[in-house]
Backbone as a printed PyTorch tensor [residue, N CA C, xyz], in Angstrom:
tensor([[[ 83.7070, 151.9090, -11.9840],
         [ 82.5130, 150.8930, -12.5000],
         [ 82.1990, 151.2950, -13.6860]],

        [[ 81.9660, 152.8520, -13.6520],
         [ 81.0730, 153.3210, -14.5770],
         [ 82.2180, 152.9690, -15.8820]],

        [[ 83.2170, 153.5090, -16.0410],
         [ 83.8820, 152.5440, -16.7880],
         [ 84.3780, 151.1170, -17.0040]],

        [[ 84.5160, 150.9970, -16.6070],
         [ 84.2160, 148.8870, -16.7360],
         [ 82.9070, 149.0600, -17.6800]],

        [[ 81.7910, 149.4790, -17.5740],
         [ 79.8530, 149.6400, -17.6860],
         [ 79.9250, 149.6200, -19.3250]],

        [[ 80.5760, 150.5830, -19.4740],
         [ 80.5430, 151.6850, -20.7410],
         [ 81.6170, 150.8810, -21.1190]],

        [[ 82.9170, 149.9970, -20.6950],
         [ 83.5660, 149.2990, -22.1840],
         [ 82.7720, 148.1600, -22.2990]],

        [[ 82.0410, 147.4410, -21.1640],
         [ 80.6930, 145.9440, -21.8400],
         [ 80.4740, 146.9840, -23.1370]],

        [[ 79.1800, 147.7540, -22.7230],
         [ 78.4190, 148.3090, -23.7170],
         [ 79.0810, 148.4730, -25.0810]],

        [[ 80.1310, 148.8550, -24.6390],
         [ 80.5660, 149.3870, -26.1170],
         [ 81.3930, 147.5930, -26.9280]],

        [[ 82.2040, 146.5780, -26.2390],
         [ 81.9490, 145.4350, -26.8660],
         [ 80.7110, 144.8810, -26.8700]],

        [[ 79.4680, 145.1610, -26.7160],
         [ 78.3740, 144.1060, -26.6740],
         [ 78.1280, 144.5570, -28.2750]],

        [[ 77.9530, 146.2850, -28.2850],
         [ 77.1980, 147.0710, -29.0190],
         [ 78.5260, 145.8140, -30.4910]],

        [[ 79.8570, 146.3250, -30.2450],
         [ 80.2740, 146.5490, -31.7080],
         [ 80.7180, 144.7340, -31.3430]],

        [[ 80.0650, 143.7800, -30.8270],
         [ 80.4300, 141.9740, -30.8380],
         [ 78.9270, 142.0290, -31.8650]],

        [[ 77.8510, 142.5080, -31.3740],
         [ 76.1800, 141.9220, -31.8330],
         [ 76.3220, 143.1650, -33.1030]],

        [[ 76.6270, 144.2710, -33.3750],
         [ 76.8880, 144.8360, -34.6800],
         [ 75.6660, 144.8260, -34.8350]],

        [[ 75.2960, 145.9600, -36.3880],
         [ 74.5240, 146.9550, -37.2120],
         [ 72.6060, 145.9750, -36.9240]],

        [[ 72.6620, 143.8720, -36.5400],
         [ 71.4630, 143.6740, -36.2000],
         [ 71.4490, 143.5440, -34.9800]],

        [[ 72.6510, 143.4860, -33.9240],
         [ 72.1680, 143.6620, -32.1360],
         [ 71.4870, 144.6790, -31.9390]],

        [[ 71.9750, 146.7370, -33.0360],
         [ 71.3730, 147.1600, -32.7470],
         [ 69.7160, 147.2340, -32.4870]],

        [[ 69.5550, 147.0090, -34.3510],
         [ 68.1300, 146.7330, -34.6980],
         [ 67.3710, 145.6130, -33.1660]],

        [[ 68.3520, 144.0750, -33.0500],
         [ 67.1780, 143.7530, -32.0590],
         [ 67.2560, 144.2130, -30.6210]],

        [[ 68.2120, 145.2520, -29.9940],
         [ 68.2110, 145.7450, -28.5960],
         [ 67.0990, 146.9090, -28.7930]],

        [[ 67.2800, 148.0240, -29.8850],
         [ 66.2310, 148.9560, -30.4010],
         [ 64.9060, 148.3450, -30.3970]],

        [[ 64.3080, 147.1790, -30.8630],
         [ 62.8940, 146.5100, -30.6380],
         [ 63.1590, 146.5000, -29.6090]],

        [[ 63.7200, 145.6770, -28.1280],
         [ 63.7750, 145.7360, -27.2310],
         [ 62.9660, 146.7860, -26.5870]],

        [[ 63.8060, 147.8090, -26.6950],
         [ 63.8010, 149.0700, -25.9990],
         [ 61.7550, 149.6970, -26.3590]],

        [[ 61.5420, 149.4910, -27.9180],
         [ 60.3920, 150.1180, -28.2030],
         [ 59.3660, 149.0550, -28.1080]],

        [[ 59.3600, 148.5260, -27.5810],
         [ 58.0840, 147.4640, -27.2010],
         [ 57.6280, 148.0780, -25.5110]],

        [[ 57.3500, 146.4140, -25.0160],
         [ 56.2720, 146.7250, -23.4290],
         [ 57.7310, 146.2710, -22.5480]],

        [[ 59.4620, 146.2310, -22.8400],
         [ 60.3450, 145.9080, -21.9220],
         [ 60.8990, 147.1130, -22.2470]],

        [[ 60.8870, 147.4270, -20.3310],
         [ 61.6460, 148.3020, -20.0650],
         [ 63.4570, 148.2490, -20.4150]],

        [[ 64.2690, 148.9870, -21.4640],
         [ 65.2040, 148.9850, -21.7610],
         [ 65.6860, 150.1770, -22.5410]],

        [[ 66.6210, 151.0830, -21.9790],
         [ 67.5910, 152.6110, -22.0820],
         [ 68.1390, 152.4980, -23.8150]],

        [[ 67.4130, 153.4240, -24.6980],
         [ 67.7170, 153.1260, -26.0370],
         [ 69.7690, 154.0350, -26.0810]],

        [[ 70.0910, 154.4300, -24.6290],
         [ 70.7020, 155.3660, -24.5220],
         [ 72.3140, 154.3820, -24.4480]],

        [[ 71.8470, 153.5810, -23.8330],
         [ 72.7910, 152.7430, -23.6970],
         [ 73.8140, 151.2630, -24.4830]],

        [[ 72.5000, 152.1690, -25.8100],
         [ 72.7270, 151.2330, -26.9570],
         [ 73.7660, 151.9600, -28.0850]],

        [[ 72.4680, 152.8980, -28.2100],
         [ 72.6400, 154.4860, -29.4470],
         [ 74.1110, 155.2760, -28.9900]],

        [[ 74.5850, 155.4200, -27.4970],
         [ 75.3590, 156.2710, -27.0360],
         [ 76.5970, 155.4870, -27.6120]],

        [[ 77.1920, 153.8900, -27.3620],
         [ 78.0430, 153.1870, -27.7810],
         [ 77.9180, 153.2070, -29.1360]],

        [[ 77.2930, 153.2830, -29.4820],
         [ 77.6760, 152.4840, -31.5230],
         [ 77.4410, 154.6890, -31.6660]],

        [[ 77.3490, 155.1840, -31.1710],
         [ 78.2180, 156.4940, -31.7810],
         [ 79.5610, 156.6330, -31.6070]],

        [[ 79.7250, 156.3990, -30.5140],
         [ 81.0590, 156.2400, -30.5960],
         [ 81.5390, 155.1900, -30.9730]],

        [[ 81.2300, 154.0800, -31.4050],
         [ 82.5050, 152.9560, -32.3700],
         [ 82.2780, 153.7700, -33.8510]],

        [[ 81.2080, 154.7890, -34.4350],
         [ 81.4380, 155.2380, -35.6620],
         [ 82.2210, 156.4210, -35.1340]],

        [[ 82.6760, 156.9790, -33.8520],
         [ 83.6270, 157.9370, -34.6760],
         [ 84.8160, 157.1420, -34.5560]],

        [[ 85.2350, 155.6830, -34.4040],
         [ 86.0460, 155.3900, -34.0040],
         [ 86.3230, 154.6760, -35.0130]],

        [[ 85.4570, 154.3690, -36.3430],
         [ 85.6560, 154.2340, -37.8690],
         [ 85.0190, 152.4760, -37.7850]],

        [[ 84.5230, 151.9100, -35.9440],
         [ 84.1910, 150.5710, -36.3200],
         [ 82.7470, 150.0560, -36.6760]],

        [[ 82.3720, 151.1190, -36.6880],
         [ 81.0000, 151.0120, -37.5210],
         [ 80.1860, 152.6680, -38.2670]],

        [[ 79.3800, 152.4570, -39.0730],
         [ 78.7830, 152.9860, -40.7900],
         [ 77.7460, 153.5010, -39.2160]],

        [[ 78.1570, 154.7200, -38.9850],
         [ 76.9170, 155.4500, -38.9530],
         [ 75.5720, 155.5800, -39.7780]],

        [[ 75.6390, 155.6780, -41.1670],
         [ 74.6910, 155.6620, -41.9530],
         [ 73.7240, 153.9870, -42.0580]],

        [[ 74.0400, 153.3840, -41.2970],
         [ 73.9270, 151.7630, -41.5110],
         [ 73.1200, 151.5340, -39.4350]],

        [[ 73.9900, 152.0310, -38.6890],
         [ 73.4110, 152.1710, -37.2380],
         [ 72.1610, 152.8700, -37.4780]],

        [[ 72.3810, 154.7010, -38.4340],
         [ 70.6130, 154.9870, -37.7340],
         [ 69.7120, 154.1430, -38.1710]],

        [[ 70.4110, 153.6140, -40.3740],
         [ 68.5280, 152.7370, -40.3850],
         [ 68.0550, 151.5160, -39.7130]],

        [[ 69.3250, 151.4190, -38.8070],
         [ 69.1600, 150.0860, -38.3060],
         [ 67.9840, 149.9250, -36.8380]],

        [[ 69.0010, 151.2530, -36.2160],
         [ 67.7930, 151.8790, -35.1220],
         [ 66.1560, 152.6330, -35.6260]],

        [[ 66.0760, 152.8130, -36.6450],
         [ 64.7160, 152.9620, -36.5800],
         [ 64.1240, 152.1440, -36.7770]],

        [[ 64.3530, 151.2150, -38.1020],
         [ 63.3580, 149.5640, -38.6350],
         [ 63.4140, 149.0670, -36.6720]],

        [[ 64.4590, 149.3380, -35.4060],
         [ 64.5320, 148.1310, -34.4810],
         [ 62.8930, 149.0840, -33.9980]],

        [[ 63.2040, 150.1390, -34.0900],
         [ 62.2380, 150.8900, -33.2400],
         [ 60.6270, 150.7320, -33.5260]],

        [[ 60.4740, 150.5080, -35.0050],
         [ 59.8100, 150.0830, -35.9330],
         [ 59.3200, 149.1670, -35.6990]],

        [[ 59.7180, 147.9120, -35.1520],
         [ 59.4220, 146.5530, -34.8160],
         [ 58.6430, 146.6630, -33.8350]],

        [[ 59.4150, 147.1970, -32.7520],
         [ 59.0910, 147.1940, -31.4570],
         [ 57.9850, 147.6230, -31.0710]],

        [[ 57.3100, 148.6910, -31.7370],
         [ 56.1490, 149.6520, -31.9140],
         [ 55.4920, 148.8580, -31.9690]],

        [[ 55.6220, 148.2070, -33.0090],
         [ 54.2070, 147.3890, -34.0230],
         [ 54.1990, 146.2760, -32.7690]],

        [[ 54.9390, 145.6690, -32.6260],
         [ 54.3800, 144.8990, -31.4650],
         [ 53.2170, 145.3800, -30.0590]],

        [[ 53.8410, 146.4370, -29.8650],
         [ 52.7310, 147.0520, -28.9250],
         [ 51.7470, 147.9190, -29.7720]],

        [[ 51.7630, 147.8880, -30.6160],
         [ 50.1570, 147.9620, -31.4100],
         [ 49.6080, 147.4130, -32.1600]],

        [[ 49.8600, 145.8800, -31.6380],
         [ 50.1970, 144.4020, -32.1370],
         [ 48.8720, 143.8250, -31.4060]],

        [[ 49.8170, 144.2350, -29.7900],
         [ 49.6060, 143.7460, -29.2070],
         [ 47.5360, 144.4350, -28.6730]],

        [[ 48.4830, 145.7650, -28.9860],
         [ 47.0660, 146.8180, -28.0410],
         [ 45.6750, 146.1220, -28.7430]],

        [[ 45.9630, 146.3200, -30.9770],
         [ 44.4640, 145.7100, -30.6410],
         [ 44.2460, 144.4770, -30.8460]],

        [[ 45.1900, 143.7980, -30.3100],
         [ 44.1240, 142.0770, -29.9930],
         [ 43.9850, 141.5060, -28.9890]],

        [[ 43.9670, 142.3850, -27.9360],
         [ 43.7300, 142.7350, -27.1030],
         [ 43.2520, 143.0600, -25.8750]],

        [[ 42.8560, 144.3110, -26.1260],
         [ 42.1940, 145.3010, -25.8240],
         [ 41.9440, 146.0750, -24.8800]],

        [[ 41.4570, 147.4530, -24.2410],
         [ 42.2170, 148.1990, -23.3960],
         [ 41.3940, 147.1320, -22.2330]],

        [[ 40.0260, 146.3080, -21.3320],
         [ 40.2250, 145.2920, -20.0550],
         [ 41.0990, 144.8810, -20.5100]],

        [[ 41.6690, 144.2750, -20.9730],
         [ 42.4400, 142.9300, -20.8100],
         [ 44.0160, 143.8110, -20.2690]],

        [[ 44.6170, 144.9050, -20.8110],
         [ 45.6530, 145.2440, -20.7390],
         [ 45.5070, 145.8660, -19.3150]],

        [[ 44.3850, 146.3400, -18.9240],
         [ 43.8230, 147.0090, -18.2710],
         [ 44.5670, 146.3110, -16.7230]],

        [[ 43.3350, 145.1170, -16.4290],
         [ 43.7050, 143.9150, -16.1180],
         [ 45.3370, 143.1460, -16.0550]],

        [[ 46.1400, 142.8290, -16.7230],
         [ 46.6760, 142.7380, -17.1060],
         [ 48.2300, 142.6300, -17.1490]],

        [[ 48.2740, 143.7410, -17.9820],
         [ 49.3180, 144.8520, -18.1730],
         [ 50.5380, 145.1080, -17.3530]],

        [[ 50.2130, 144.4460, -15.8200],
         [ 51.8390, 144.7040, -14.7850],
         [ 52.0590, 144.1160, -15.0910]],

        [[ 52.0560, 142.8420, -15.3040],
         [ 52.6300, 141.4540, -16.1070],
         [ 53.6190, 141.2840, -17.0070]],

        [[ 52.9630, 142.9680, -17.9740],
         [ 53.8680, 143.1390, -19.5240],
         [ 54.3690, 144.3900, -18.4620]],

        [[ 55.2840, 144.5760, -17.3380],
         [ 55.7550, 146.1080, -17.8020],
         [ 54.9350, 147.0560, -17.9910]],

        [[ 53.2880, 146.8160, -17.7930],
         [ 52.7180, 147.9140, -18.4140],
         [ 51.5030, 148.2900, -17.1560]],

        [[ 52.0210, 149.4210, -16.1180],
         [ 51.8840, 149.4800, -15.0660],
         [ 50.5720, 150.4160, -15.5660]],

        [[ 48.8390, 150.6470, -14.6360],
         [ 47.8790, 150.5100, -14.8390],
         [ 47.9290, 152.4840, -15.0840]],

        [[ 48.5100, 152.9550, -13.7030],
         [ 48.9500, 154.6360, -13.9660],
         [ 50.2370, 154.4530, -15.1040]],

        [[ 50.9710, 154.5340, -15.9350],
         [ 51.6420, 154.7570, -17.1840],
         [ 50.6910, 153.8810, -18.3430]],

        [[ 49.6820, 153.1730, -18.7180],
         [ 49.1650, 153.3690, -19.3250],
         [ 47.9120, 154.1130, -19.8850]],

        [[ 47.1570, 154.6520, -18.7240],
         [ 46.6310, 155.8730, -18.3710],
         [ 47.7710, 157.1020, -19.0350]],

        [[ 48.7020, 157.1980, -18.2500],
         [ 49.6440, 158.8970, -18.8930],
         [ 49.5490, 159.0390, -20.7760]],

        [[ 49.6620, 157.0500, -21.1350],
         [ 49.9300, 157.1260, -22.1860],
         [ 48.7070, 157.7940, -23.1460]],

        [[ 47.4130, 156.5840, -22.5650],
         [ 46.3830, 157.4330, -23.0860],
         [ 45.7150, 158.3910, -23.6470]],

        [[ 45.7530, 159.3550, -22.0160],
         [ 45.5340, 160.4600, -21.7330],
         [ 46.5950, 161.7880, -23.0150]],

        [[ 47.6490, 161.3190, -22.8890],
         [ 48.9320, 161.7460, -23.7540],
         [ 48.3770, 162.2930, -26.2800]],

        [[ 48.2130, 160.4960, -26.0640],
         [ 47.5330, 160.1180, -27.1610],
         [ 45.7960, 160.7800, -27.4820]],

        [[ 44.8790, 160.8660, -26.7410],
         [ 43.7670, 161.5370, -26.5160],
         [ 43.6660, 163.0710, -26.9310]],

        [[ 45.0750, 163.4490, -25.8840],
         [ 45.5920, 164.6870, -26.4910],
         [ 45.6210, 165.3830, -28.0460]],

        [[ 47.3160, 165.0820, -27.6830],
         [ 47.2970, 165.3530, -28.3990],
         [ 46.8300, 164.7290, -30.6590]],

        [[ 46.4940, 162.9540, -30.1840],
         [ 46.1580, 162.6410, -31.5270],
         [ 47.3620, 161.8530, -31.9910]],

        [[ 46.7620, 162.0730, -33.2060],
         [ 47.7470, 160.4240, -34.1490],
         [ 49.6680, 161.3340, -33.8630]],

        [[ 49.8480, 162.7050, -34.1860],
         [ 50.8200, 163.3290, -34.0070],
         [ 51.7880, 162.5690, -32.9980]],

        [[ 50.3080, 162.4520, -32.1930],
         [ 51.8770, 162.3300, -30.6090],
         [ 52.6310, 160.5360, -30.7370]],

        [[ 52.6430, 160.1610, -31.6740],
         [ 52.6740, 158.7950, -31.7340],
         [ 54.6210, 159.5470, -32.5760]],

        [[ 54.3660, 160.3480, -32.7580],
         [ 56.6430, 161.1960, -33.1480],
         [ 56.6060, 161.8190, -32.0200]],

        [[ 55.3050, 163.0550, -31.7290],
         [ 55.6540, 163.3790, -30.1560],
         [ 56.7060, 162.7860, -28.6000]],

        [[ 55.6130, 161.5410, -28.2970],
         [ 55.6770, 160.7020, -27.4930],
         [ 56.4780, 159.9820, -28.0730]],

        [[ 57.7720, 159.9420, -29.2720],
         [ 59.3440, 159.0280, -28.8830],
         [ 59.7730, 160.1400, -28.2250]],

        [[ 59.9170, 161.3470, -28.7970],
         [ 60.8220, 162.0230, -27.8370],
         [ 60.8010, 162.3770, -25.4950]],

        [[ 59.5780, 161.4220, -25.4050],
         [ 59.5140, 161.2890, -24.0170],
         [ 59.7410, 160.4740, -22.9880]],

        [[ 61.0660, 160.9620, -22.3430],
         [ 60.9550, 159.7550, -21.1280],
         [ 59.4140, 159.3270, -21.1690]],

        [[ 59.3660, 157.7950, -20.5720],
         [ 58.1120, 157.5430, -19.9670],
         [ 56.9310, 157.5500, -20.6340]],

        [[ 57.0140, 157.9110, -21.7000],
         [ 56.4150, 158.2140, -23.0200],
         [ 56.7410, 156.5670, -24.2980]],

        [[ 58.0290, 157.6000, -24.3260],
         [ 58.7730, 156.3720, -26.2240],
         [ 58.2040, 155.7170, -26.1520]],

        [[ 57.9270, 154.4020, -25.0740],
         [ 58.1360, 152.6530, -25.0630],
         [ 56.6960, 153.0710, -26.2700]],

        [[ 55.6730, 152.5890, -24.6820],
         [ 53.9890, 152.5360, -24.6350],
         [ 52.8870, 153.7520, -25.2940]],

        [[ 53.7210, 154.7120, -26.7400],
         [ 52.8610, 155.2450, -27.2990],
         [ 52.5150, 155.1080, -28.5880]],

        [[ 52.6500, 153.1850, -28.7760],
         [ 51.7940, 152.8100, -29.2880],
         [ 51.0140, 152.2220, -29.2580]],

        [[ 50.7080, 151.5780, -27.5540],
         [ 49.4290, 151.4450, -27.3240],
         [ 48.5570, 151.8080, -27.3300]],

        [[ 48.0610, 153.0260, -26.8560],
         [ 46.8820, 153.8080, -27.2280],
         [ 46.3200, 153.9390, -28.9870]],

        [[ 47.8730, 154.0250, -29.5200],
         [ 48.0350, 154.0600, -31.0760],
         [ 47.0870, 153.0520, -31.6980]],

        [[ 46.8020, 152.0880, -30.8320],
         [ 46.9250, 150.3130, -31.6390],
         [ 44.8840, 150.5630, -31.1040]],

        [[ 44.8300, 150.5010, -29.8070],
         [ 43.6720, 150.6690, -29.2230],
         [ 42.7680, 151.9270, -30.2410]],

        [[ 42.9340, 152.9710, -31.0190],
         [ 42.4330, 153.9160, -31.5470],
         [ 41.9780, 152.8890, -32.7300]],

        [[ 43.0080, 152.2180, -33.4000],
         [ 43.3100, 151.6880, -34.3610],
         [ 43.7120, 152.8340, -35.3580]],

        [[ 44.6040, 153.3870, -34.9150],
         [ 45.7570, 154.4930, -35.6690],
         [ 45.9330, 153.6080, -36.9100]],

        [[ 45.5390, 154.7960, -38.4580],
         [ 45.8580, 154.0700, -39.7390],
         [ 47.7560, 153.2200, -39.8030]],

        [[ 47.2630, 152.0720, -40.3950],
         [ 49.4030, 151.6420, -40.4720],
         [ 50.0470, 152.3920, -40.7750]],

        [[ 49.6860, 153.1030, -41.6320],
         [ 51.0480, 153.7100, -42.9320],
         [ 51.2120, 155.7660, -42.5130]],

        [[ 50.3030, 155.6590, -41.3400],
         [ 49.9730, 157.3520, -40.9610],
         [ 51.3090, 156.6160, -38.9730]],

        [[ 50.6960, 155.6220, -38.1990],
         [ 51.5710, 155.1980, -37.5690],
         [ 53.0070, 154.6980, -37.5660]],

        [[ 53.0660, 154.2970, -38.7110],
         [ 55.1520, 154.2490, -39.1940],
         [ 55.3700, 155.1770, -39.4390]],

        [[ 54.2900, 156.1710, -39.7620],
         [ 55.6430, 157.7780, -40.5330],
         [ 56.2760, 157.9610, -39.3490]],

        [[ 55.3680, 158.4910, -37.9880],
         [ 54.4970, 159.1010, -37.5070],
         [ 56.2650, 158.3600, -36.4150]],

        [[ 56.4450, 157.0740, -36.2660],
         [ 57.0270, 156.4040, -34.9870],
         [ 57.8070, 156.6390, -35.9420]],

        [[ 58.6290, 156.0450, -36.9510],
         [ 60.0900, 156.3180, -37.9180],
         [ 60.5150, 157.1350, -37.5480]],

        [[ 59.5800, 158.2720, -37.7990],
         [ 60.3370, 160.1280, -38.1490],
         [ 60.5160, 160.3530, -36.6180]],

        [[ 60.0330, 159.9480, -35.2680],
         [ 60.2290, 160.7280, -34.1700],
         [ 61.4280, 159.5980, -33.8920]],

        [[ 60.8280, 157.6530, -34.1780],
         [ 62.7950, 157.3060, -33.7390],
         [ 63.5680, 157.4030, -34.1840]],

        [[ 63.4220, 158.0050, -35.7640],
         [ 64.6840, 158.3990, -36.5320],
         [ 65.6310, 159.4360, -35.8500]],

        [[ 64.7960, 160.7790, -35.1830],
         [ 65.0390, 161.3430, -34.4680],
         [ 65.4550, 161.9640, -33.7890]],

        [[ 65.2360, 161.0700, -32.4420],
         [ 65.7820, 160.4240, -31.3900],
         [ 66.8910, 159.4210, -31.7310]],

        [[ 67.5850, 158.8250, -31.8910],
         [ 67.9840, 157.7810, -32.0590],
         [ 69.8500, 158.3820, -32.8370]],

        [[ 68.4890, 159.8980, -33.5120],
         [ 70.1470, 160.4800, -34.2310],
         [ 70.5140, 161.3090, -33.0360]],

        [[ 69.7000, 161.9490, -32.3550],
         [ 70.5510, 162.5800, -31.3130],
         [ 71.4290, 161.1770, -30.4590]],

        [[ 71.2620, 160.8660, -29.9920],
         [ 72.2410, 159.9690, -29.5550],
         [ 72.9580, 159.2110, -30.1600]],

        [[ 73.0470, 159.1170, -31.4760],
         [ 74.1410, 158.8130, -32.1000],
         [ 75.3360, 159.6720, -32.6990]],

        [[ 74.6440, 160.8440, -32.7920],
         [ 75.0750, 162.4920, -32.2380],
         [ 76.4770, 162.1990, -31.2860]],

        [[ 75.5550, 161.9660, -30.2310],
         [ 76.2440, 162.2050, -28.5510],
         [ 77.1710, 161.2560, -28.9900]],

        [[ 77.4400, 160.6750, -29.1450],
         [ 78.3430, 159.3040, -28.2760],
         [ 78.9610, 159.3250, -29.5550]],

        [[ 79.1150, 159.3990, -30.9200],
         [ 80.1670, 160.7370, -32.3190],
         [ 80.9110, 161.3420, -31.2400]],

        [[ 80.6490, 162.6150, -31.1910],
         [ 80.5990, 163.6250, -31.2390],
         [ 81.8530, 164.0850, -30.1940]],

        [[ 81.2650, 163.1650, -28.8040],
         [ 81.6390, 163.2650, -27.3120],
         [ 82.6290, 162.1970, -26.8780]],

        [[ 82.5340, 161.2230, -28.0450],
         [ 83.7630, 160.3330, -27.4160],
         [ 83.2200, 158.9620, -26.6660]],

        [[ 84.6410, 159.0630, -26.1890],
         [ 84.6320, 158.3590, -24.6030],
         [ 84.7720, 158.3140, -23.6180]],

        [[ 84.2930, 159.8280, -23.2890],
         [ 84.5390, 160.6050, -22.4380],
         [ 83.2820, 160.1310, -21.1790]],

        [[ 83.5200, 159.8370, -20.4120],
         [ 82.3970, 159.4670, -19.5960],
         [ 80.9140, 160.1490, -18.4600]],

        [[ 82.0340, 162.0220, -18.7700],
         [ 81.6370, 162.6170, -17.5100],
         [ 80.9250, 163.6550, -19.1670]],

        [[ 81.5550, 163.6270, -19.7800],
         [ 80.3300, 164.4750, -21.3810],
         [ 79.3900, 163.7380, -21.3610]],

        [[ 79.3920, 162.3870, -21.0560],
         [ 78.1990, 161.2660, -20.9480],
         [ 77.1250, 161.6710, -19.9770]],

        [[ 77.5200, 162.3140, -19.1080],
         [ 76.3690, 162.3940, -18.3580],
         [ 76.0240, 163.6610, -17.4880]],

        [[ 77.0080, 164.4290, -17.9640],
         [ 76.5940, 165.6370, -18.1520],
         [ 75.7840, 166.6970, -19.4200]],

        [[ 76.2450, 165.5270, -20.1860],
         [ 75.0650, 166.3090, -21.8590],
         [ 74.1150, 165.2060, -22.4260]],

        [[ 73.4380, 163.7660, -21.3400],
         [ 72.4970, 163.5680, -21.4660],
         [ 71.1910, 164.2460, -20.5620]],

        [[ 70.9200, 164.6380, -19.9860],
         [ 70.0250, 165.5620, -19.6390],
         [ 69.7240, 165.9810, -21.1560]],

        [[ 70.7550, 167.0870, -21.5450],
         [ 70.7390, 168.3480, -22.3110],
         [ 70.2630, 167.8400, -23.5640]],

        [[ 70.3420, 166.7700, -23.3500],
         [ 69.7410, 166.1490, -25.2030],
         [ 68.1460, 165.3450, -24.1420]],

        [[ 67.6130, 165.1590, -23.3750],
         [ 66.6360, 164.7690, -23.1340],
         [ 66.4570, 165.7710, -23.1940]],

        [[ 66.3570, 167.2450, -22.2850],
         [ 65.6200, 168.1810, -22.6750],
         [ 65.3660, 168.8450, -23.8250]],

        [[ 66.3710, 168.6730, -24.8140],
         [ 66.3040, 169.1370, -26.0810],
         [ 64.8400, 168.4620, -27.0350]],

        [[ 65.3700, 167.7170, -26.6260],
         [ 63.9370, 166.5810, -27.3230],
         [ 62.3250, 166.6060, -26.6400]],

        [[ 62.0940, 167.3970, -25.6930],
         [ 61.4650, 167.6430, -24.5950],
         [ 60.6780, 169.3990, -25.3860]],

        [[ 61.8240, 170.4440, -25.5970],
         [ 61.3560, 171.5220, -26.2980],
         [ 60.8450, 171.5510, -27.4790]],

        [[ 61.2160, 170.0400, -28.4450],
         [ 61.7950, 169.8990, -29.9540],
         [ 60.5440, 169.5840, -29.4920]],

        [[ 59.3440, 168.5460, -29.3240],
         [ 58.1890, 167.7450, -28.9350],
         [ 57.5080, 168.6120, -28.7480]],

        [[ 57.9900, 169.6930, -27.1870],
         [ 56.7160, 170.6770, -27.5170],
         [ 56.5400, 171.4220, -28.6930]],

        [[ 57.6090, 171.9800, -28.8120],
         [ 57.6370, 173.1410, -30.3520],
         [ 56.8880, 172.8010, -31.4380]],

        [[ 57.1440, 171.5540, -31.9290],
         [ 55.9840, 170.7790, -32.4860],
         [ 55.2180, 170.0680, -32.6040]],

        [[ 54.6130, 169.6350, -31.1660],
         [ 52.7560, 170.0820, -30.8910],
         [ 52.0760, 171.6560, -31.3550]],

        [[ 53.1910, 172.3350, -30.7200],
         [ 52.3220, 174.0250, -31.2540],
         [ 52.2930, 174.1890, -32.9830]],

        [[ 52.5210, 174.1260, -33.5310],
         [ 53.1840, 173.8860, -34.8020],
         [ 51.7480, 173.4160, -35.5290]],

        [[ 51.4070, 171.6920, -35.2430],
         [ 50.5620, 170.7710, -34.9010],
         [ 49.6830, 171.8130, -34.8120]],

        [[ 49.1710, 172.1120, -33.6930],
         [ 47.9260, 172.3590, -33.4460],
         [ 47.9180, 173.7590, -33.7820]],

        [[ 48.3870, 175.0260, -33.9580],
         [ 48.2490, 176.5930, -34.8390],
         [ 48.4640, 175.2580, -35.9040]],

        [[ 48.0580, 174.6750, -36.4750],
         [ 48.4520, 174.2140, -38.3440],
         [ 46.7980, 173.6850, -38.4970]],

        [[ 46.5490, 172.5980, -37.2890],
         [ 45.3430, 172.3830, -37.5610],
         [ 44.2130, 172.9950, -37.4340]],

        [[ 43.9380, 173.8260, -36.3780],
         [ 43.2640, 175.3960, -36.3590],
         [ 43.1070, 175.8130, -37.3240]],

        [[ 43.8440, 176.0240, -37.5280],
         [ 43.4990, 177.2970, -39.0470],
         [ 43.6100, 176.4650, -40.2250]],

        [[ 43.8840, 175.2570, -40.0590],
         [ 42.9110, 175.1300, -41.5980],
         [ 41.5100, 174.1840, -41.2790]],

        [[ 41.6440, 173.9670, -40.1140],
         [ 39.9200, 173.7400, -39.1300],
         [ 39.1630, 175.1440, -39.3760]],

        [[ 39.7720, 175.7760, -39.8450],
         [ 38.8090, 177.6710, -39.7140],
         [ 38.3040, 176.8110, -40.5850]],

        [[ 39.9030, 176.8600, -42.0080],
         [ 39.7110, 177.3190, -43.1730],
         [ 38.0010, 176.1370, -43.4030]]])
């Protein structure tokens, strides 16, 4: 069954091309639950076969992520917190998830739109508290694009280097997630230390 599913994903990504990668990553980055792994790992595998160009897959993924992130940002900006708390569940935004992303954003500030892109469960919805806080658009776009680019690069590279080996995909995908979490944690530590020293100065 897994083999058939991977074949279907490869055929879908191959058929849709770079536009498909962009559209699917826009969906993944919005409030609709959709795993980026099922898009970018097959794209990386197709790049390994020479059927896609990794230098085009990555920007397509980043642009898609930015589109989806700005959908969430604009939604939060337009409707506000009371609406999201009351009706968010109809948009796949459960109250406890909204509070979780709120707390993450409040704790870490602007850089959370970068580090949050690397954390499952936070990645898709970190744009909402950024919109509620009216974060500067340029700052939001920079951190979101950087975080989305890093996450996309890891998944594309995973698909590229391990090819179509299903067992390796199953075994190594959790390692990619752990590596992303460790990197996000280290980034936060560096940011907190730098910010503390800057304020002290």
